[in-house]
Amino acid sequence: MDKVLVVTGPTATGKTKLALKLAQKFNGEVISADSRQVYKYLDIVTGKDKHLLDKDTKIWGYDLVEPNEEFSAKLYADFATQTIEDIVSRGKLPIIEGGTGFYIDAALKKMEHIAVPKNTKLREKYQNLSADKLFGIFLKVSPTKAILLNESDRKNPRRLLRILEKLDFEMRGYALDKSDMKEKYDTLWIGLNYKTREQLYSQIDKRVDSRLGEALEKEIIFLKQNNF
């Protein structure tokens, strides 16, 4: 089995910085496993660490699709498989870095039933809600994706319900039989975290504060001007 290294953990724990250092030390290349960083032009709001890169380094998985394009775990699985095969074929070590657990699983495991199934309980719970209320839930659960939703979809309860269904599946509803989760690689995991939640939350606050400002405002204006 091909060897793959995984660096994972909560936001603001230094995953990207460590992954790039390990890539330099062990002749590797980094693959982002983040469900938001696949979108182009969302550098600041999704926390892409492009400032850590130079002309000789690249992080695979950044900027795969336009902000208004659909992207799924199945598409990510296909992308990750092809990228890992390419990296291995060049005699290098694939290093998966990120915090979207479902995307990491999609990259590493043969998930036979990765398509998002209908969630009967969720549909029964939300089926009588208006489009405005459904969008309000979407905004709370995933503000980054919500602000990019076009006006037509915002007013479509059926579309919003399916979006919430997919989010629920990716965040916590994707439990599969062990027979559907076959390992594809010889994987070593490195998990990063802080000793206390207070330390983690403090670091997250600092990171968020550092993103706020003129650059973020320009990014949002650009997205609106281009109808994303």
Tab-separated table of N, CA and C in Angstrom, residues 44-197:
chain	number	residue	atom	x	y	z
A	44	ILE	N	-9.294	34.793	2.026
A	44	ILE	CA	-9.275	35.284	3.405
A	44	ILE	C	-10.386	34.651	4.232
A	45	VAL	N	-11.584	34.627	3.679
A	45	VAL	CA	-12.732	34.147	4.443
A	45	VAL	C	-12.619	32.652	4.776
A	46	THR	N	-11.885	31.886	3.956
A	46	THR	CA	-11.726	30.461	4.238
A	46	THR	C	-10.379	30.130	4.867
A	47	GLY	N	-9.538	31.129	5.047
A	47	GLY	CA	-8.279	30.928	5.752
A	47	GLY	C	-7.215	30.173	4.982
A	48	LYS	N	-7.124	30.393	3.670
A	48	LYS	CA	-6.049	29.749	2.903
A	48	LYS	C	-4.708	30.361	3.302
A	49	ASP	N	-3.760	29.508	3.558
A	49	ASP	CA	-2.448	29.988	4.016
A	49	ASP	C	-1.494	30.213	2.849
A	50	LYS	N	-1.921	31.005	1.894
A	50	LYS	CA	-1.094	31.241	0.714
A	50	LYS	C	0.158	32.046	1.034
A	51	HIS	N	0.132	32.748	2.154
A	51	HIS	CA	1.313	33.523	2.538
A	51	HIS	C	2.482	32.620	2.928
A	52	LEU	N	2.199	31.340	3.169
A	52	LEU	CA	3.252	30.391	3.527
A	52	LEU	C	3.912	29.771	2.297
A	53	LEU	N	3.352	30.035	1.127
A	53	LEU	CA	3.842	29.415	-0.098
A	53	LEU	C	4.846	30.316	-0.823
A	54	ASP	N	5.697	29.692	-1.618
A	54	ASP	CA	6.577	30.438	-2.500
A	54	ASP	C	6.482	29.829	-3.892
A	55	LYS	N	7.315	30.262	-4.798
A	55	LYS	CA	7.214	29.819	-6.189
A	55	LYS	C	7.468	28.325	-6.354
A	56	ASP	N	8.098	27.710	-5.366
A	56	ASP	CA	8.435	26.292	-5.473
A	56	ASP	C	7.485	25.382	-4.694
A	57	THR	N	6.514	25.957	-4.028
A	57	THR	CA	5.579	25.140	-3.244
A	57	THR	C	4.144	25.390	-3.683
A	58	LYS	N	3.333	24.357	-3.503
A	58	LYS	CA	1.926	24.442	-3.869
A	58	LYS	C	1.122	23.575	-2.918
A	59	ILE	N	-0.102	23.985	-2.655
A	59	ILE	CA	-1.018	23.152	-1.889
A	59	ILE	C	-2.131	22.702	-2.828
A	60	TRP	N	-2.199	21.425	-3.099
A	60	TRP	CA	-3.258	20.876	-3.930
A	60	TRP	C	-4.589	20.956	-3.186
A	61	GLY	N	-5.644	21.276	-3.902
A	61	GLY	CA	-6.957	21.348	-3.271
A	61	GLY	C	-7.466	22.752	-3.055
A	62	TYR	N	-6.598	23.737	-3.236
A	62	TYR	CA	-7.045	25.127	-3.237
A	62	TYR	C	-7.635	25.463	-4.616
A	63	ASP	N	-8.685	26.291	-4.628
A	63	ASP	CA	-9.164	26.918	-5.870
A	63	ASP	C	-9.542	25.916	-6.966
A	64	LEU	N	-10.345	24.938	-6.627
A	64	LEU	CA	-10.744	23.924	-7.607
A	64	LEU	C	-11.946	24.348	-8.434
A	65	VAL	N	-12.875	25.100	-7.841
A	65	VAL	CA	-14.105	25.457	-8.548
A	65	VAL	C	-14.486	26.910	-8.274
A	66	GLU	N	-15.372	27.434	-9.117
A	66	GLU	CA	-15.893	28.789	-8.922
A	66	GLU	C	-16.784	28.818	-7.673
A	67	PRO	N	-16.933	29.997	-7.054
A	67	PRO	CA	-17.744	30.088	-5.829
A	67	PRO	C	-19.198	29.663	-5.986
A	68	ASN	N	-19.736	29.777	-7.184
A	68	ASN	CA	-21.142	29.413	-7.396
A	68	ASN	C	-21.315	28.020	-7.997
A	69	GLU	N	-20.237	27.236	-8.039
A	69	GLU	CA	-20.315	25.870	-8.552
A	69	GLU	C	-20.585	24.877	-7.425
A	70	GLU	N	-21.238	23.782	-7.785
A	70	GLU	CA	-21.474	22.701	-6.831
A	70	GLU	C	-20.185	21.920	-6.610
A	71	PHE	N	-19.973	21.491	-5.384
A	71	PHE	CA	-18.839	20.617	-5.086
A	71	PHE	C	-19.269	19.667	-3.981
A	72	SER	N	-18.837	18.414	-4.088
A	72	SER	CA	-19.299	17.392	-3.150
A	72	SER	C	-18.131	16.550	-2.653
A	73	ALA	N	-18.392	15.729	-1.646
A	73	ALA	CA	-17.378	14.824	-1.131
A	73	ALA	C	-16.963	13.813	-2.193
A	74	LYS	N	-17.908	13.425	-3.034
A	74	LYS	CA	-17.581	12.479	-4.115
A	74	LYS	C	-16.601	13.115	-5.091
A	75	LEU	N	-16.823	14.369	-5.472
A	75	LEU	CA	-15.891	15.057	-6.355
A	75	LEU	C	-14.526	15.212	-5.695
A	76	TYR	N	-14.541	15.490	-4.383
A	76	TYR	CA	-13.271	15.616	-3.675
A	76	TYR	C	-12.541	14.278	-3.633
A	77	ALA	N	-13.277	13.189	-3.411
A	77	ALA	CA	-12.668	11.859	-3.374
A	77	ALA	C	-11.964	11.551	-4.692
A	78	ASP	N	-12.640	11.871	-5.801
A	78	ASP	CA	-12.041	11.632	-7.120
A	78	ASP	C	-10.788	12.483	-7.306
A	79	PHE	N	-10.876	13.757	-6.915
A	79	PHE	CA	-9.725	14.655	-7.021
A	79	PHE	C	-8.558	14.148	-6.176
A	80	ALA	N	-8.843	13.783	-4.918
A	80	ALA	CA	-7.785	13.350	-4.003
A	80	ALA	C	-7.112	12.072	-4.494
A	81	THR	N	-7.901	11.131	-4.985
A	81	THR	CA	-7.344	9.873	-5.484
A	81	THR	C	-6.375	10.129	-6.635
A	82	GLN	N	-6.789	10.961	-7.582
A	82	GLN	CA	-5.938	11.273	-8.733
A	82	GLN	C	-4.674	12.010	-8.300
A	83	THR	N	-4.822	12.928	-7.351
A	83	THR	CA	-3.681	13.714	-6.897
A	83	THR	C	-2.684	12.858	-6.132
A	84	ILE	N	-3.180	11.994	-5.265
A	84	ILE	CA	-2.299	11.091	-4.517
A	84	ILE	C	-1.540	10.183	-5.474
A	85	GLU	N	-2.234	9.634	-6.457
A	85	GLU	CA	-1.580	8.762	-7.440
A	85	GLU	C	-0.484	9.513	-8.189
A	86	ASP	N	-0.756	10.765	-8.539
A	86	ASP	CA	0.228	11.575	-9.250
A	86	ASP	C	1.450	11.838	-8.382
A	87	ILE	N	1.225	12.209	-7.125
A	87	ILE	CA	2.341	12.498	-6.211
A	87	ILE	C	3.199	11.252	-6.001
A	88	VAL	N	2.541	10.113	-5.768
A	88	VAL	CA	3.265	8.858	-5.554
A	88	VAL	C	4.058	8.466	-6.799
A	89	SER	N	3.470	8.684	-7.975
A	89	SER	CA	4.143	8.306	-9.227
A	89	SER	C	5.433	9.085	-9.443
A	90	ARG	N	5.520	10.252	-8.809
A	90	ARG	CA	6.734	11.066	-8.914
A	90	ARG	C	7.694	10.829	-7.752
A	91	GLY	N	7.429	9.766	-6.985
A	91	GLY	CA	8.330	9.374	-5.905
A	91	GLY	C	8.256	10.260	-4.679
A	92	LYS	N	7.128	10.947	-4.512
A	92	LYS	CA	6.986	11.846	-3.368
A	92	LYS	C	5.931	11.339	-2.383
A	93	LEU	N	5.897	11.957	-1.208
A	93	LEU	CA	4.979	11.566	-0.141
A	93	LEU	C	3.749	12.468	-0.129
A	94	PRO	N	2.543	11.916	-0.310
A	94	PRO	CA	1.333	12.743	-0.188
A	94	PRO	C	1.064	13.072	1.281
A	95	ILE	N	0.819	14.347	1.561
A	95	ILE	CA	0.521	14.793	2.925
A	95	ILE	C	-0.835	15.496	2.898
A	96	ILE	N	-1.837	14.864	3.488
A	96	ILE	CA	-3.171	15.456	3.536
A	96	ILE	C	-3.287	16.317	4.775
A	97	GLU	N	-3.724	17.556	4.587
A	97	GLU	CA	-3.809	18.509	5.696
A	97	GLU	C	-5.194	19.116	5.723
A	98	GLY	N	-5.837	19.123	6.870
A	98	GLY	CA	-7.129	19.782	6.931
A	98	GLY	C	-7.969	19.418	8.131
A	99	GLY	N	-9.139	20.060	8.151
A	99	GLY	CA	-10.020	19.865	9.286
A	99	GLY	C	-11.404	19.380	8.924
A	100	THR	N	-11.672	19.088	7.635
A	100	THR	CA	-12.974	18.545	7.266
A	100	THR	C	-12.873	17.023	7.288
A	101	GLY	N	-13.325	16.426	8.370
A	101	GLY	CA	-13.143	14.999	8.586
A	101	GLY	C	-13.702	14.133	7.480
A	102	PHE	N	-14.859	14.523	6.955
A	102	PHE	CA	-15.488	13.725	5.910
A	102	PHE	C	-14.654	13.734	4.640
A	103	TYR	N	-14.030	14.861	4.339
A	103	TYR	CA	-13.175	14.944	3.156
A	103	TYR	C	-11.914	14.095	3.342
A	104	ILE	N	-11.388	14.073	4.543
A	104	ILE	CA	-10.216	13.222	4.811
A	104	ILE	C	-10.588	11.758	4.607
A	105	ASP	N	-11.733	11.352	5.159
A	105	ASP	CA	-12.198	9.977	4.961
A	105	ASP	C	-12.422	9.681	3.484
A	106	ALA	N	-12.994	10.643	2.769
A	106	ALA	CA	-13.269	10.456	1.345
A	106	ALA	C	-11.980	10.248	0.559
A	107	ALA	N	-10.905	10.911	0.996
A	107	ALA	CA	-9.621	10.786	0.312
A	107	ALA	C	-8.937	9.454	0.622
A	108	LEU	N	-9.105	8.967	1.844
A	108	LEU	CA	-8.317	7.828	2.305
A	108	LEU	C	-9.010	6.483	2.177
A	109	LYS	N	-10.336	6.491	2.101
A	109	LYS	CA	-11.063	5.231	2.197
A	109	LYS	C	-11.936	4.970	0.977
A	110	LYS	N	-12.149	3.708	0.707
A	110	LYS	CA	-13.055	3.303	-0.365
A	110	LYS	C	-14.477	3.345	0.172
A	111	MET	N	-15.112	4.467	0.014
A	111	MET	CA	-16.463	4.661	0.543
A	111	MET	C	-17.461	4.368	-0.564
A	112	GLU	N	-17.993	3.159	-0.531
A	112	GLU	CA	-18.827	2.677	-1.624
A	112	GLU	C	-20.129	3.468	-1.771
A	113	HIS	N	-20.615	4.023	-0.661
A	113	HIS	CA	-21.913	4.709	-0.702
A	113	HIS	C	-21.748	6.163	-0.281
A	114	ILE	N	-20.896	6.864	-1.014
A	114	ILE	CA	-20.563	8.231	-0.630
A	114	ILE	C	-21.634	9.243	-1.032
A	115	ALA	N	-22.519	8.860	-1.943
A	115	ALA	CA	-23.598	9.769	-2.334
A	115	ALA	C	-24.470	10.093	-1.125
A	116	VAL	N	-24.922	11.337	-1.020
A	116	VAL	CA	-25.701	11.774	0.142
A	116	VAL	C	-27.131	11.227	0.050
A	117	PRO	N	-27.541	10.405	0.997
A	117	PRO	CA	-28.897	9.843	0.965
A	117	PRO	C	-29.923	10.830	1.515
A	118	LYS	N	-31.192	10.546	1.323
A	118	LYS	CA	-32.242	11.367	1.905
A	118	LYS	C	-32.242	11.194	3.421
A	119	ASN	N	-32.455	12.298	4.111
A	119	ASN	CA	-32.514	12.279	5.570
A	119	ASN	C	-33.969	12.531	5.977
A	120	THR	N	-34.687	11.449	6.250
A	120	THR	CA	-36.122	11.555	6.528
A	120	THR	C	-36.410	12.420	7.745
A	121	LYS	N	-35.639	12.240	8.807
A	121	LYS	CA	-35.866	13.005	10.034
A	121	LYS	C	-35.669	14.496	9.805
A	122	LEU	N	-34.610	14.838	9.080
A	122	LEU	CA	-34.335	16.255	8.809
A	122	LEU	C	-35.437	16.844	7.944
A	123	ARG	N	-35.885	16.100	6.954
A	123	ARG	CA	-36.941	16.603	6.069
A	123	ARG	C	-38.250	16.815	6.822
A	124	GLU	N	-38.583	15.893	7.711
A	124	GLU	CA	-39.809	16.039	8.493
A	124	GLU	C	-39.726	17.247	9.420
A	125	LYS	N	-38.529	17.492	9.931
A	125	LYS	CA	-38.327	18.599	10.863
A	125	LYS	C	-38.454	19.955	10.175
A	126	TYR	N	-37.975	20.053	8.940
A	126	TYR	CA	-37.895	21.337	8.253
A	126	TYR	C	-38.886	21.513	7.111
A	127	GLN	N	-39.674	20.518	6.788
A	127	GLN	CA	-40.474	20.551	5.561
A	127	GLN	C	-41.505	21.682	5.497
A	128	ASN	N	-41.955	22.169	6.647
A	128	ASN	CA	-42.976	23.218	6.650
A	128	ASN	C	-42.401	24.625	6.829
A	129	LEU	N	-41.081	24.729	6.877
A	129	LEU	CA	-40.452	26.042	7.067
A	129	LEU	C	-40.385	26.814	5.754
A	130	SER	N	-40.449	28.119	5.858
A	130	SER	CA	-40.349	28.979	4.675
A	130	SER	C	-38.905	29.027	4.193
A	131	ALA	N	-38.731	29.551	2.982
A	131	ALA	CA	-37.387	29.696	2.424
A	131	ALA	C	-36.527	30.606	3.301
A	132	ASP	N	-37.128	31.669	3.834
A	132	ASP	CA	-36.377	32.598	4.689
A	132	ASP	C	-35.855	31.905	5.940
A	133	LYS	N	-36.693	31.088	6.553
A	133	LYS	CA	-36.274	30.396	7.771
A	133	LYS	C	-35.220	29.329	7.471
A	134	LEU	N	-35.377	28.630	6.355
A	134	LEU	CA	-34.394	27.631	5.957
A	134	LEU	C	-33.051	28.284	5.660
A	135	PHE	N	-33.101	29.438	4.999
A	135	PHE	CA	-31.852	30.139	4.714
A	135	PHE	C	-31.211	30.634	6.006
A	136	GLY	N	-32.039	31.045	6.974
A	136	GLY	CA	-31.509	31.470	8.265
A	136	GLY	C	-30.755	30.344	8.962
A	137	ILE	N	-31.269	29.133	8.866
A	137	ILE	CA	-30.585	27.969	9.440
A	137	ILE	C	-29.269	27.724	8.714
A	138	PHE	N	-29.312	27.799	7.384
A	138	PHE	CA	-28.112	27.624	6.561
A	138	PHE	C	-27.052	28.651	6.939
A	139	LEU	N	-27.475	29.883	7.157
A	139	LEU	CA	-26.554	30.964	7.494
A	139	LEU	C	-25.854	30.694	8.829
A	140	LYS	N	-26.577	30.115	9.779
A	140	LYS	CA	-25.982	29.797	11.078
A	140	LYS	C	-25.010	28.625	10.991
A	141	VAL	N	-25.390	27.623	10.209
A	141	VAL	CA	-24.585	26.407	10.114
A	141	VAL	C	-23.321	26.625	9.281
A	142	SER	N	-23.461	27.334	8.158
A	142	SER	CA	-22.316	27.529	7.267
A	142	SER	C	-22.375	28.906	6.615
A	143	PRO	N	-22.022	29.953	7.357
A	143	PRO	CA	-22.125	31.318	6.815
A	143	PRO	C	-21.302	31.539	5.557
A	144	THR	N	-20.143	30.878	5.459
A	144	THR	CA	-19.294	31.048	4.281
A	144	THR	C	-20.015	30.619	3.019
A	145	LYS	N	-20.655	29.458	3.058
A	145	LYS	CA	-21.382	28.966	1.889
A	145	LYS	C	-22.683	29.737	1.685
A	146	ALA	N	-23.317	30.125	2.765
A	146	ALA	CA	-24.618	30.788	2.673
A	146	ALA	C	-24.536	32.118	1.936
A	147	ILE	N	-23.504	32.899	2.212
A	147	ILE	CA	-23.411	34.221	1.591
A	147	ILE	C	-23.153	34.131	0.083
A	148	LEU	N	-22.724	32.949	-0.371
A	148	LEU	CA	-22.441	32.781	-1.797
A	148	LEU	C	-23.632	32.251	-2.582
A	149	LEU	N	-24.707	31.895	-1.870
A	149	LEU	CA	-25.867	31.310	-2.532
A	149	LEU	C	-26.583	32.356	-3.391
A	150	ASN	N	-26.928	31.983	-4.614
A	150	ASN	CA	-27.597	32.952	-5.477
A	150	ASN	C	-29.037	33.198	-5.023
A	151	GLU	N	-29.625	34.276	-5.518
A	151	GLU	CA	-30.945	34.717	-5.067
A	151	GLU	C	-32.026	33.681	-5.367
A	152	SER	N	-31.912	33.029	-6.496
A	152	SER	CA	-32.906	32.019	-6.880
A	152	SER	C	-32.945	30.863	-5.882
A	153	ASP	N	-31.773	30.370	-5.500
A	153	ASP	CA	-31.705	29.258	-4.551
A	153	ASP	C	-32.141	29.680	-3.153
A	154	ARG	N	-31.888	30.945	-2.802
A	154	ARG	CA	-32.307	31.440	-1.488
A	154	ARG	C	-33.827	31.404	-1.323
A	155	LYS	N	-34.531	31.508	-2.431
A	155	LYS	CA	-35.995	31.540	-2.390
A	155	LYS	C	-36.627	30.181	-2.696
A	156	ASN	N	-35.793	29.163	-2.808
A	156	ASN	CA	-36.270	27.828	-3.178
A	156	ASN	C	-36.189	26.882	-1.981
A	157	PRO	N	-37.311	26.635	-1.279
A	157	PRO	CA	-37.279	25.778	-0.086
A	157	PRO	C	-36.741	24.374	-0.365
A	158	ARG	N	-37.109	23.809	-1.510
A	158	ARG	CA	-36.639	22.458	-1.839
A	158	ARG	C	-35.121	22.427	-1.987
A	159	ARG	N	-34.593	23.437	-2.653
A	159	ARG	CA	-33.139	23.533	-2.832
A	159	ARG	C	-32.434	23.732	-1.497
A	160	LEU	N	-32.975	24.594	-0.656
A	160	LEU	CA	-32.372	24.858	0.654
A	160	LEU	C	-32.411	23.619	1.541
A	161	LEU	N	-33.492	22.871	1.475
A	161	LEU	CA	-33.618	21.659	2.274
A	161	LEU	C	-32.555	20.639	1.870
A	162	ARG	N	-32.315	20.519	0.572
A	162	ARG	CA	-31.292	19.585	0.089
A	162	ARG	C	-29.902	20.041	0.516
A	163	ILE	N	-29.655	21.339	0.510
A	163	ILE	CA	-28.368	21.865	0.961
A	163	ILE	C	-28.139	21.524	2.431
A	164	LEU	N	-29.165	21.730	3.258
A	164	LEU	CA	-29.057	21.410	4.686
A	164	LEU	C	-28.846	19.908	4.890
A	165	GLU	N	-29.464	19.131	4.061
A	165	GLU	CA	-29.314	17.673	4.123
A	165	GLU	C	-27.857	17.276	3.862
A	166	LYS	N	-27.263	17.892	2.852
A	166	LYS	CA	-25.876	17.606	2.514
A	166	LYS	C	-24.932	18.065	3.627
A	167	LEU	N	-25.195	19.244	4.184
A	167	LEU	CA	-24.356	19.751	5.264
A	167	LEU	C	-24.414	18.837	6.484
A	168	ASP	N	-25.621	18.405	6.826
A	168	ASP	CA	-25.790	17.511	7.962
A	168	ASP	C	-25.032	16.211	7.729
A	169	PHE	N	-25.112	15.698	6.518
A	169	PHE	CA	-24.424	14.454	6.168
A	169	PHE	C	-22.914	14.610	6.306
A	170	GLU	N	-22.378	15.717	5.789
A	170	GLU	CA	-20.938	15.926	5.811
A	170	GLU	C	-20.415	16.196	7.219
A	171	MET	N	-21.212	16.896	8.036
A	171	MET	CA	-20.745	17.291	9.360
A	171	MET	C	-20.839	16.166	10.387
A	172	ARG	N	-21.932	15.377	10.321
A	172	ARG	CA	-22.066	14.373	11.372
A	172	ARG	C	-22.966	13.202	11.010
A	173	GLY	N	-23.469	13.168	9.801
A	173	GLY	CA	-24.420	12.133	9.484
A	173	GLY	C	-23.954	11.131	8.465
A	174	TYR	N	-22.649	10.885	8.397
A	174	TYR	CA	-22.159	10.024	7.342
A	174	TYR	C	-21.653	8.680	7.852
A	175	ALA	N	-22.160	8.216	8.986
A	175	ALA	CA	-21.743	6.925	9.524
A	175	ALA	C	-22.066	5.817	8.528
A	176	LEU	N	-21.053	5.047	8.177
A	176	LEU	CA	-21.217	3.971	7.215
A	176	LEU	C	-20.791	2.647	7.832
A	177	ASP	N	-21.241	1.567	7.250
A	177	ASP	CA	-20.784	0.265	7.702
A	177	ASP	C	-19.278	0.152	7.504
A	178	LYS	N	-18.610	-0.620	8.367
A	178	LYS	CA	-17.166	-0.774	8.240
A	178	LYS	C	-16.774	-1.365	6.895
A	179	SER	N	-17.665	-2.177	6.332
A	179	SER	CA	-17.382	-2.781	5.037
A	179	SER	C	-17.319	-1.744	3.925
A	180	ASP	N	-17.911	-0.569	4.166
A	180	ASP	CA	-17.906	0.515	3.179
A	180	ASP	C	-16.749	1.482	3.392
A	181	MET	N	-15.909	1.239	4.391
A	181	MET	CA	-14.845	2.167	4.749
A	181	MET	C	-13.490	1.464	4.673
A	182	LYS	N	-13.174	0.891	3.537
A	182	LYS	CA	-11.941	0.141	3.372
A	182	LYS	C	-10.762	1.085	3.184
A	183	GLU	N	-9.696	0.845	3.945
A	183	GLU	CA	-8.508	1.685	3.850
A	183	GLU	C	-7.807	1.475	2.508
A	184	LYS	N	-7.402	2.577	1.895
A	184	LYS	CA	-6.718	2.490	0.604
A	184	LYS	C	-5.210	2.664	0.725
A	185	TYR	N	-4.748	3.246	1.856
A	185	TYR	CA	-3.340	3.580	1.984
A	185	TYR	C	-2.795	3.172	3.352
A	186	ASP	N	-1.468	3.129	3.427
A	186	ASP	CA	-0.772	2.941	4.701
A	186	ASP	C	-0.617	4.334	5.303
A	187	THR	N	-1.471	4.661	6.257
A	187	THR	CA	-1.616	6.047	6.711
A	187	THR	C	-1.054	6.279	8.110
A	188	LEU	N	-0.287	7.353	8.246
A	188	LEU	CA	0.189	7.812	9.552
A	188	LEU	C	-0.509	9.128	9.858
A	189	TRP	N	-1.098	9.226	11.063
A	189	TRP	CA	-1.865	10.412	11.450
A	189	TRP	C	-1.088	11.242	12.462
A	190	ILE	N	-1.122	12.559	12.261
A	190	ILE	CA	-0.609	13.511	13.248
A	190	ILE	C	-1.754	14.457	13.602
A	191	GLY	N	-2.150	14.480	14.872
A	191	GLY	CA	-3.237	15.344	15.319
A	191	GLY	C	-2.721	16.485	16.168
A	192	LEU	N	-3.138	17.700	15.845
A	192	LEU	CA	-2.702	18.884	16.586
A	192	LEU	C	-3.846	19.456	17.418
A	193	ASN	N	-3.519	19.985	18.581
A	193	ASN	CA	-4.519	20.636	19.416
A	193	ASN	C	-3.811	21.412	20.513
A	194	TYR	N	-4.581	22.188	21.273
A	194	TYR	CA	-4.057	22.881	22.440
A	194	TYR	C	-4.448	22.129	23.703
A	195	LYS	N	-3.781	22.413	24.793
A	195	LYS	CA	-4.041	21.694	26.043
A	195	LYS	C	-5.442	21.979	26.569
A	196	THR	N	-5.930	23.195	26.375
A	196	THR	CA	-7.247	23.561	26.886
A	196	THR	C	-8.078	24.205	25.786
A	197	ARG	N	-9.400	24.179	25.963
A	197	ARG	CA	-10.289	24.839	25.005
A	197	ARG	C	-10.077	26.348	25.006
